[in-house]
Short mmCIF file of C-alpha atoms and ligand atoms in Angstrom, two decimals:
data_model
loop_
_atom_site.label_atom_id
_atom_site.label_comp_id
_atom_site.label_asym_id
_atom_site.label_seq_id
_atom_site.Cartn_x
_atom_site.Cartn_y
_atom_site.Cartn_z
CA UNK A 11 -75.83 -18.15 38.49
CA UNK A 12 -79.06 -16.42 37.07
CA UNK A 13 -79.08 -15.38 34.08
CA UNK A 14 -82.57 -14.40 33.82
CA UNK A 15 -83.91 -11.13 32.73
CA UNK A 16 -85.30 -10.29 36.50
CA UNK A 17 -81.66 -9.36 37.49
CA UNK A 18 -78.44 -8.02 35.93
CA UNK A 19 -76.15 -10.44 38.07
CA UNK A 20 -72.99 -10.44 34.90
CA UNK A 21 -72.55 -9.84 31.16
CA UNK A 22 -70.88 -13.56 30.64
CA UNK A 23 -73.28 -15.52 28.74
CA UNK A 24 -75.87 -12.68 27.94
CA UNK A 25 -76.29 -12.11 23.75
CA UNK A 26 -75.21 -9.34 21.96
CA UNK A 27 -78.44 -8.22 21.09
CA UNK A 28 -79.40 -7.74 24.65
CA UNK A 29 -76.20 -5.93 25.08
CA UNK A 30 -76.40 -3.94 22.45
CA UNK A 31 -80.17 -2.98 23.69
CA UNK A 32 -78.98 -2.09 26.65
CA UNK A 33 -76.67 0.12 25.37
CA UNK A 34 -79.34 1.78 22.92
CA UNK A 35 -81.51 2.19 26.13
CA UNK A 36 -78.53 4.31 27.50
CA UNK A 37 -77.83 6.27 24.72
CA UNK A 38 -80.99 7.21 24.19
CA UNK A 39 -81.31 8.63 27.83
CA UNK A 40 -79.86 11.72 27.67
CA UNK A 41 -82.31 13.95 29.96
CA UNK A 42 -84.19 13.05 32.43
CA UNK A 43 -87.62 12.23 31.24
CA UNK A 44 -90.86 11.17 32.70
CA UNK A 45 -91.47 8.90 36.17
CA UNK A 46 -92.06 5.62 34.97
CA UNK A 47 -90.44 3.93 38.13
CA UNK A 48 -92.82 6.46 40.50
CA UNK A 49 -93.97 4.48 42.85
CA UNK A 50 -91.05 2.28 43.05
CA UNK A 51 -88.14 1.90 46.18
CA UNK A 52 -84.83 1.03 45.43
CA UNK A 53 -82.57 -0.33 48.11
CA UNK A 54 -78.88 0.36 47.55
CA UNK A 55 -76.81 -2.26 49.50
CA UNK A 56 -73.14 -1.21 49.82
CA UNK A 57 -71.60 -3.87 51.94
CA UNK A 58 -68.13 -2.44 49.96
CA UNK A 59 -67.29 1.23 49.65
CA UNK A 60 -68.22 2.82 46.44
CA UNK A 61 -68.54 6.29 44.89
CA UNK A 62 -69.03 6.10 41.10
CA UNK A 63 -71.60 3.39 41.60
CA UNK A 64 -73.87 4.07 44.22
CA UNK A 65 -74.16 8.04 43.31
CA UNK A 66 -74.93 7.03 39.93
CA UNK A 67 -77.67 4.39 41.30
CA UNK A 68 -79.21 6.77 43.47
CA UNK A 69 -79.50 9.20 40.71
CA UNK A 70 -80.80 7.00 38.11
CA UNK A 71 -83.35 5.93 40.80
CA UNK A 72 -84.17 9.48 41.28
CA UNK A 73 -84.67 10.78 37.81
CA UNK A 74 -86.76 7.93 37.24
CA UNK A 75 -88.86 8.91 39.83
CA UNK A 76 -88.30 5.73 42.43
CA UNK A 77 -87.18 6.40 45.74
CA UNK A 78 -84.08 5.35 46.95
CA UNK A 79 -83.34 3.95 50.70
CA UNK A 80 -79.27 3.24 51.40
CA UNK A 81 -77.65 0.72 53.47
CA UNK A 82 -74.12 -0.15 54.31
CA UNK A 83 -72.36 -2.80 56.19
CA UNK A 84 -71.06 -0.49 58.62
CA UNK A 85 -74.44 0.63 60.84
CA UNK A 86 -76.06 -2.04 59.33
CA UNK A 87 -76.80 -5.28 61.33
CA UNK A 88 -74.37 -7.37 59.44
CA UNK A 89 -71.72 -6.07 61.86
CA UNK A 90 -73.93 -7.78 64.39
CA UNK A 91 -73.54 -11.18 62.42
CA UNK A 92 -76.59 -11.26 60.00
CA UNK A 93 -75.94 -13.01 56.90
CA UNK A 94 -76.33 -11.34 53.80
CA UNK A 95 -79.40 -13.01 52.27
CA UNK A 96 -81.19 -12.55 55.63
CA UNK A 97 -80.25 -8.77 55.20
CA UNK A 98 -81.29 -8.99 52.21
CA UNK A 99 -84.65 -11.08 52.39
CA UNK A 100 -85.35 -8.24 55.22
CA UNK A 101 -84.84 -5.26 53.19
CA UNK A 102 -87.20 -6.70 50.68
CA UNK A 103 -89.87 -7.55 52.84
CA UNK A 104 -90.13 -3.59 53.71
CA UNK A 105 -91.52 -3.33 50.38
CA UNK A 106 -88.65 -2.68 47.85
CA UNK A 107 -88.69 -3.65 44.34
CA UNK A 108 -85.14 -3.58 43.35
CA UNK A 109 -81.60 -4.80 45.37
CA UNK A 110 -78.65 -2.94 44.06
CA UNK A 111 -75.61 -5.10 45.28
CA UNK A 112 -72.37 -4.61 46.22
CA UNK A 113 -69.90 -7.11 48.34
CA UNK A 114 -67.11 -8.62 49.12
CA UNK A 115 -68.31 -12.06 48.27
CA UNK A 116 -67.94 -13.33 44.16
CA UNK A 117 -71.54 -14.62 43.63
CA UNK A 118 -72.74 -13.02 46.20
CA UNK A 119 -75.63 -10.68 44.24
CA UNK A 120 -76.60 -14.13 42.38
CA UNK A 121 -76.88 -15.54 46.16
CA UNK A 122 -79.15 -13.00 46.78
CA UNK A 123 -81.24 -13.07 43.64
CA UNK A 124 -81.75 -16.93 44.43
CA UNK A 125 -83.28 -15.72 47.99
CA UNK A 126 -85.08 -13.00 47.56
CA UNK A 127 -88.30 -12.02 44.76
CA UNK A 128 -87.51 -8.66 43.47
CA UNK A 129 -84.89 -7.76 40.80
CA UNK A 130 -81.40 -7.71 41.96
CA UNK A 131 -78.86 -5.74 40.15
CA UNK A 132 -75.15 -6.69 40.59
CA UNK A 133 -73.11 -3.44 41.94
CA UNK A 134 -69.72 -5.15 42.33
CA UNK A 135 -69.33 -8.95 43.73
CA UNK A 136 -65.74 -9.97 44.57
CA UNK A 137 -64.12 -10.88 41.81
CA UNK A 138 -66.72 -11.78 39.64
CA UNK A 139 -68.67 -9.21 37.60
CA UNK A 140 -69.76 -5.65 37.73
CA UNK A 141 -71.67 -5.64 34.56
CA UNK A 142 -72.98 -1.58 34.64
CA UNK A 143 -69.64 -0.51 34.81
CA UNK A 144 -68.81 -2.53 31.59
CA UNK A 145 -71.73 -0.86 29.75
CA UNK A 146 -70.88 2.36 31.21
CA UNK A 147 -67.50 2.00 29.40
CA UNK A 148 -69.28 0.35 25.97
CA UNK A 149 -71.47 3.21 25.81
CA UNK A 150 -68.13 5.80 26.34
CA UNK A 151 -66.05 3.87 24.08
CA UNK A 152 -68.22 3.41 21.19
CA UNK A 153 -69.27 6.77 21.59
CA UNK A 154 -65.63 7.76 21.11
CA UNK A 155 -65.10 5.70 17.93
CA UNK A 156 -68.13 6.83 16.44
CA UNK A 157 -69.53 3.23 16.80
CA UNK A 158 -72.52 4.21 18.98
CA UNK A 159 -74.90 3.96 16.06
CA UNK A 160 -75.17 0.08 15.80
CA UNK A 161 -72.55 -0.73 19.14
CA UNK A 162 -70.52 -2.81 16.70
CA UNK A 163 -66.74 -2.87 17.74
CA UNK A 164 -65.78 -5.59 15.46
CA UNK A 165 -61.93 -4.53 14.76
CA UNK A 166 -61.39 -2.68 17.80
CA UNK A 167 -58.54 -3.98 19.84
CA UNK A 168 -59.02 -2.98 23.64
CA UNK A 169 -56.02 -3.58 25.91
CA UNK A 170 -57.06 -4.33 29.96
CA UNK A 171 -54.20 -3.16 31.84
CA UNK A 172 -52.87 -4.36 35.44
CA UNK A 173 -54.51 -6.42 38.07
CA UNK A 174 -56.89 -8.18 35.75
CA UNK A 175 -57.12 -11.19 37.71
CA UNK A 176 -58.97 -9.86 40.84
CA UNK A 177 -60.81 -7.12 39.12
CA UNK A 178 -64.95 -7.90 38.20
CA UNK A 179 -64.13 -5.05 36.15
CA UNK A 180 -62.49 -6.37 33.95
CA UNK A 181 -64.06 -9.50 33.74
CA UNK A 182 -67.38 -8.02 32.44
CA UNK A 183 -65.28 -5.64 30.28
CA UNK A 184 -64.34 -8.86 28.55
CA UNK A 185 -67.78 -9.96 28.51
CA UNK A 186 -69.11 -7.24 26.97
CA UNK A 187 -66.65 -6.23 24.93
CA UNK A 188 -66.37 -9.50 23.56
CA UNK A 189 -69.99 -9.80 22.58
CA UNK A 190 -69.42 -6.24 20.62
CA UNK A 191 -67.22 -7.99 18.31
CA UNK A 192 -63.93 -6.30 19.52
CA UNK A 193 -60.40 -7.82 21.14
CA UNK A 194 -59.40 -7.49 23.91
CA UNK A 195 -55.77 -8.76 25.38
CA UNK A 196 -55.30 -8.12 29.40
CA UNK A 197 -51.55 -7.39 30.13
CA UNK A 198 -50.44 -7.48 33.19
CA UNK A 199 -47.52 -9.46 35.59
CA UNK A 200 -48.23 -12.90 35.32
CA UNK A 201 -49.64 -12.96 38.89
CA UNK A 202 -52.30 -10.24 37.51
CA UNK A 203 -53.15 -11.79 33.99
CA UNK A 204 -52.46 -15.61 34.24
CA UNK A 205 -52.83 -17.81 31.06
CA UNK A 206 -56.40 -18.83 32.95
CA UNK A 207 -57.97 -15.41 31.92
CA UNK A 208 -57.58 -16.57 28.13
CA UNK A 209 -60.84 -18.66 28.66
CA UNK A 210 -63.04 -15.87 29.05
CA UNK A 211 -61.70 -15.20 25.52
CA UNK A 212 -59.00 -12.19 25.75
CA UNK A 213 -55.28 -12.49 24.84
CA UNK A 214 -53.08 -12.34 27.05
CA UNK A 215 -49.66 -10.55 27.24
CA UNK A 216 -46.85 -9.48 30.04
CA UNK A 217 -44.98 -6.66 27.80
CA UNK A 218 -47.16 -3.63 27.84
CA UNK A 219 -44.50 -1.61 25.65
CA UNK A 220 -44.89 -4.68 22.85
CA UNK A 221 -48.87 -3.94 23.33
CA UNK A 222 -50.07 0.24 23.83
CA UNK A 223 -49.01 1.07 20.40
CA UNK A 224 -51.25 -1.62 19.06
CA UNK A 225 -54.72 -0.99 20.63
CA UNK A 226 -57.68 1.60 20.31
CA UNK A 227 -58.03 1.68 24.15
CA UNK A 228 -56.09 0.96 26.84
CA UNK A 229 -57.68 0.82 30.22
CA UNK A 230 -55.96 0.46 33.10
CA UNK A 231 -56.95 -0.94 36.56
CA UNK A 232 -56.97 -0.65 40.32
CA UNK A 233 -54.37 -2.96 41.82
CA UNK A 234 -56.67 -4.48 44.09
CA UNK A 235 -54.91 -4.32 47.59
CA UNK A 236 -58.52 -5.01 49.51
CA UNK A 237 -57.98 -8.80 47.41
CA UNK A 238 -54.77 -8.59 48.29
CA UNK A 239 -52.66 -8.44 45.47
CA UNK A 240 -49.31 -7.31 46.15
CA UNK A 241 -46.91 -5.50 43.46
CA UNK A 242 -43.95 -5.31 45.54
CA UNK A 243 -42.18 -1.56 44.82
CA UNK A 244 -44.70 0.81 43.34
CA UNK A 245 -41.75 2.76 41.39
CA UNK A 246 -41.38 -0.54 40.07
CA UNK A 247 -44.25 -1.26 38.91
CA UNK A 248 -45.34 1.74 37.64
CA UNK A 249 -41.81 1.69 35.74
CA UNK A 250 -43.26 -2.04 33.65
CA UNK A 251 -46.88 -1.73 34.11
CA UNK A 252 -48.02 2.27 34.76
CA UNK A 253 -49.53 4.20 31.70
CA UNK A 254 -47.10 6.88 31.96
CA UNK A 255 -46.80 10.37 29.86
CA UNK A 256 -44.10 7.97 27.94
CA UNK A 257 -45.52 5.09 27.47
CA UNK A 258 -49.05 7.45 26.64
CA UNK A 259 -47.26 9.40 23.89
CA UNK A 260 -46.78 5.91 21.71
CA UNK A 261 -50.61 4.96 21.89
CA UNK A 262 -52.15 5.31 18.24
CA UNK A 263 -53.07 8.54 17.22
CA UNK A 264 -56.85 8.47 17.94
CA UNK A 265 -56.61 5.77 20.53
CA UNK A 266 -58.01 6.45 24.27
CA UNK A 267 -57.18 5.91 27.47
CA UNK A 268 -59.71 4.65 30.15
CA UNK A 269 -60.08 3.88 33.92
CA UNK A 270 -63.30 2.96 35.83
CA UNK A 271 -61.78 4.77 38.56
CA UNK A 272 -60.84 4.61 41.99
CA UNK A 273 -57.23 5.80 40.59
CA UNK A 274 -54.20 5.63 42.07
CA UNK A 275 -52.31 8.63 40.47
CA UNK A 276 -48.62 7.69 39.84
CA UNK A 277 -49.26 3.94 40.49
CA UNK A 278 -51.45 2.39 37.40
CA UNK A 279 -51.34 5.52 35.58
CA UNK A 280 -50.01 8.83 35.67
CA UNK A 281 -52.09 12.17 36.72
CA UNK A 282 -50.96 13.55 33.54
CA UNK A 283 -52.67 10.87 31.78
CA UNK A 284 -55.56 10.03 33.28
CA UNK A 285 -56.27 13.99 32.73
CA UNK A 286 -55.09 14.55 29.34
CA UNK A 287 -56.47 15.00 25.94
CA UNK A 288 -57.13 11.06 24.92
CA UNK A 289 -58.78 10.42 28.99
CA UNK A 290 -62.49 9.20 28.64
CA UNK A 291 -62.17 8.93 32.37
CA UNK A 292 -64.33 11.11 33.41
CA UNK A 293 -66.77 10.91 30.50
CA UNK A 294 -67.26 7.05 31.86
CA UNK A 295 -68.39 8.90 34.94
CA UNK A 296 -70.64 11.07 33.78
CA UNK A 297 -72.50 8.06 31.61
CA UNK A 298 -72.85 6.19 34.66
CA UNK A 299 -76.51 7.33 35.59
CA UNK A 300 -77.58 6.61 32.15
CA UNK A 301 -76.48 3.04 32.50
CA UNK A 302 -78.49 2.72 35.25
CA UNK A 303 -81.38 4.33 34.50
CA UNK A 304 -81.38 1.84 31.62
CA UNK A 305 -81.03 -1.15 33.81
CA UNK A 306 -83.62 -0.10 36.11
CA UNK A 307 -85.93 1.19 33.89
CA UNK A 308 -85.60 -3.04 31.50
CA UNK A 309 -85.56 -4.97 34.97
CA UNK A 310 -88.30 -2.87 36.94
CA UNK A 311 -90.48 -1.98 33.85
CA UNK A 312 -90.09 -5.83 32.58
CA UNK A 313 -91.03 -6.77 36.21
CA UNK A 314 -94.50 -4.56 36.61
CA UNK A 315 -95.95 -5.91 33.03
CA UNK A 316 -95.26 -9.18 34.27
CA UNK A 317 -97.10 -8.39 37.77
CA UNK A 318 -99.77 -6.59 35.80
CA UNK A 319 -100.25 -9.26 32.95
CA UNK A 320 -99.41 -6.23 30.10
CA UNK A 321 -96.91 -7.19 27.28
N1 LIG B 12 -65.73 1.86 39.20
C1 LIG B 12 -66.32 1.74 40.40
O1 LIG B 12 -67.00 0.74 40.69
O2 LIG B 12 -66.12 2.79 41.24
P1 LIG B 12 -66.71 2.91 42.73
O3 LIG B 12 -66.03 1.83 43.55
O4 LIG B 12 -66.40 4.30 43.17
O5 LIG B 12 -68.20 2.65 42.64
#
């Protein structure tokens, strides 16, 4: 898969310096300011629903002056049998600059980076990466530490709760988080976070009430039904694996509590919870246009001096 600086396909591999400028880019984008991407069309491609993501992508887009055309699977003429690259390669030959990809398939946005010429930002493939969310929740967490100065998380211990094994989330949380210099340990049944996952260099554990009073974060995850993973009884496993008001109220004092959201209230954590005091929930939200704006702003400004021979 491409790791080039024309797309943001996953975090796996990339340096922590480009992370970590990234993550300045972000920070540093606090009101919307000036139209560099004027000029510019951005074509969201949601072939898998999405909320967080493509409203944050469309107002990035916005603020940064590009305009912004939407497609789905659904209405689209991939119901009708058209592969995705061929959607894809036909999109782009309208005249857009930028792909912002979501699917079903794991590879699938570096599939369509090898097919078509403009940048191509991964949205969500599969089970593989969703790299903006990851920076989203850099950016929130080191901004709650008081680590957003030089994004340096080195003794930070991050715990990745739940179905870790089909989530992209969480493997570009590892990425990233990783790269910052933090741990990270993904606890889960051993269907969700299999001895495997320890390559991507996390910890692993299956006894969440041995790990929440030992971490700085815990974020928990989506069980991933559309992969279909199965849990069995949800009382069940919300009883071993939920971040419930009990198992919350032994966390560290200062320590957060995270979700990228969809949540299932009363499943993976409670409502109490995911609304309380330590919740950066919706604060991981509400940086999500920033990230973006970031990434399009590196990939489509790094794309016109190239085009135009500046830099
Ligand atoms: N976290 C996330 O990707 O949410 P959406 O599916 O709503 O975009």
């Amino acid at each position: 898969m491409s790791g080039s600086s024309k797309h943001l396909l996953q975090l796996r591999g990339k340096r922590p310096d480009e992370i970590r400028a990234l993550l300045a880019s972000a920070r540093e984008l606090t009101s919307p300011t000036g139209r560099e991407l004027a000029g510019s069309t951005v074509a969201n491609l949601f072939f898998e629903d999405s909320t967080r993501t493509r409203v944050s992508f469309t107002i990035a887009a916005q603020r940064l002056g590009a305009s912004v055309v939407d497609l789905s699977g659904k209405g689209s003429s991939l119901s009708k049998g058209e592969t995705l690259t061929d959607t894809a390669r036909t999109v782009e030959a309208m005249g857009v600059d930028a792909l912002v990809v979501r699917c079903a398939q794991s590879g699938g946005a570096g599939l369509i980076a090898g097919a078509v010429s403009c940048a191509v930002i991964n949205a969500g493939d599969g089970r593989h990466e969703h790299p903006t969310q990851a920076l989203t929740d850099a950016l929130t967490l080191s901004s709650a530490l008081g680590r957003d100065g030089d994004f340096d998380l080195s003794g930070v211990r991050v715990a990745i709760v739940g179905d870790c094994a089909a989530s992209r989330v969480a493997r570009s949380n590892i990425a990233c988080l990783r790269a910052l210099g933090a741990e990270v340990v993904c606890c889960g049944p051993a269907s969700m976070a299999p001895p495997a996952l320890a390559t991507l260099g996390c910890a692993i554990s299956h006894d969440l009430d041995e790990v929440v009073g030992e971490v700085d974060a815990v974020m928990t995850l989506r069980i991933q039904f559309e992969r279909n993973s199965s849990i069995g009884s949800a009382r069940e496993y919300r009883e071993r694996w939920g971040l419930t008001v009990e198992r919350a109220e032994r966390m560290r004092p200062g320590a957060w509590v995270m979700h990228p959201g969809p949540i299932n209230r009363g499943l993976e954590i409670d409502g109490e919870v995911a609304d309380g005091a330590r919740s950066l929930v919706l604060g991981q939200v509400a940086n999500g246009p920033r990230v973006r704006m970031a990434a399009l702003s590196g990939l489509l400004g790094a794309c016109r001096e190239s085009c135009t021979g500046a830099g």
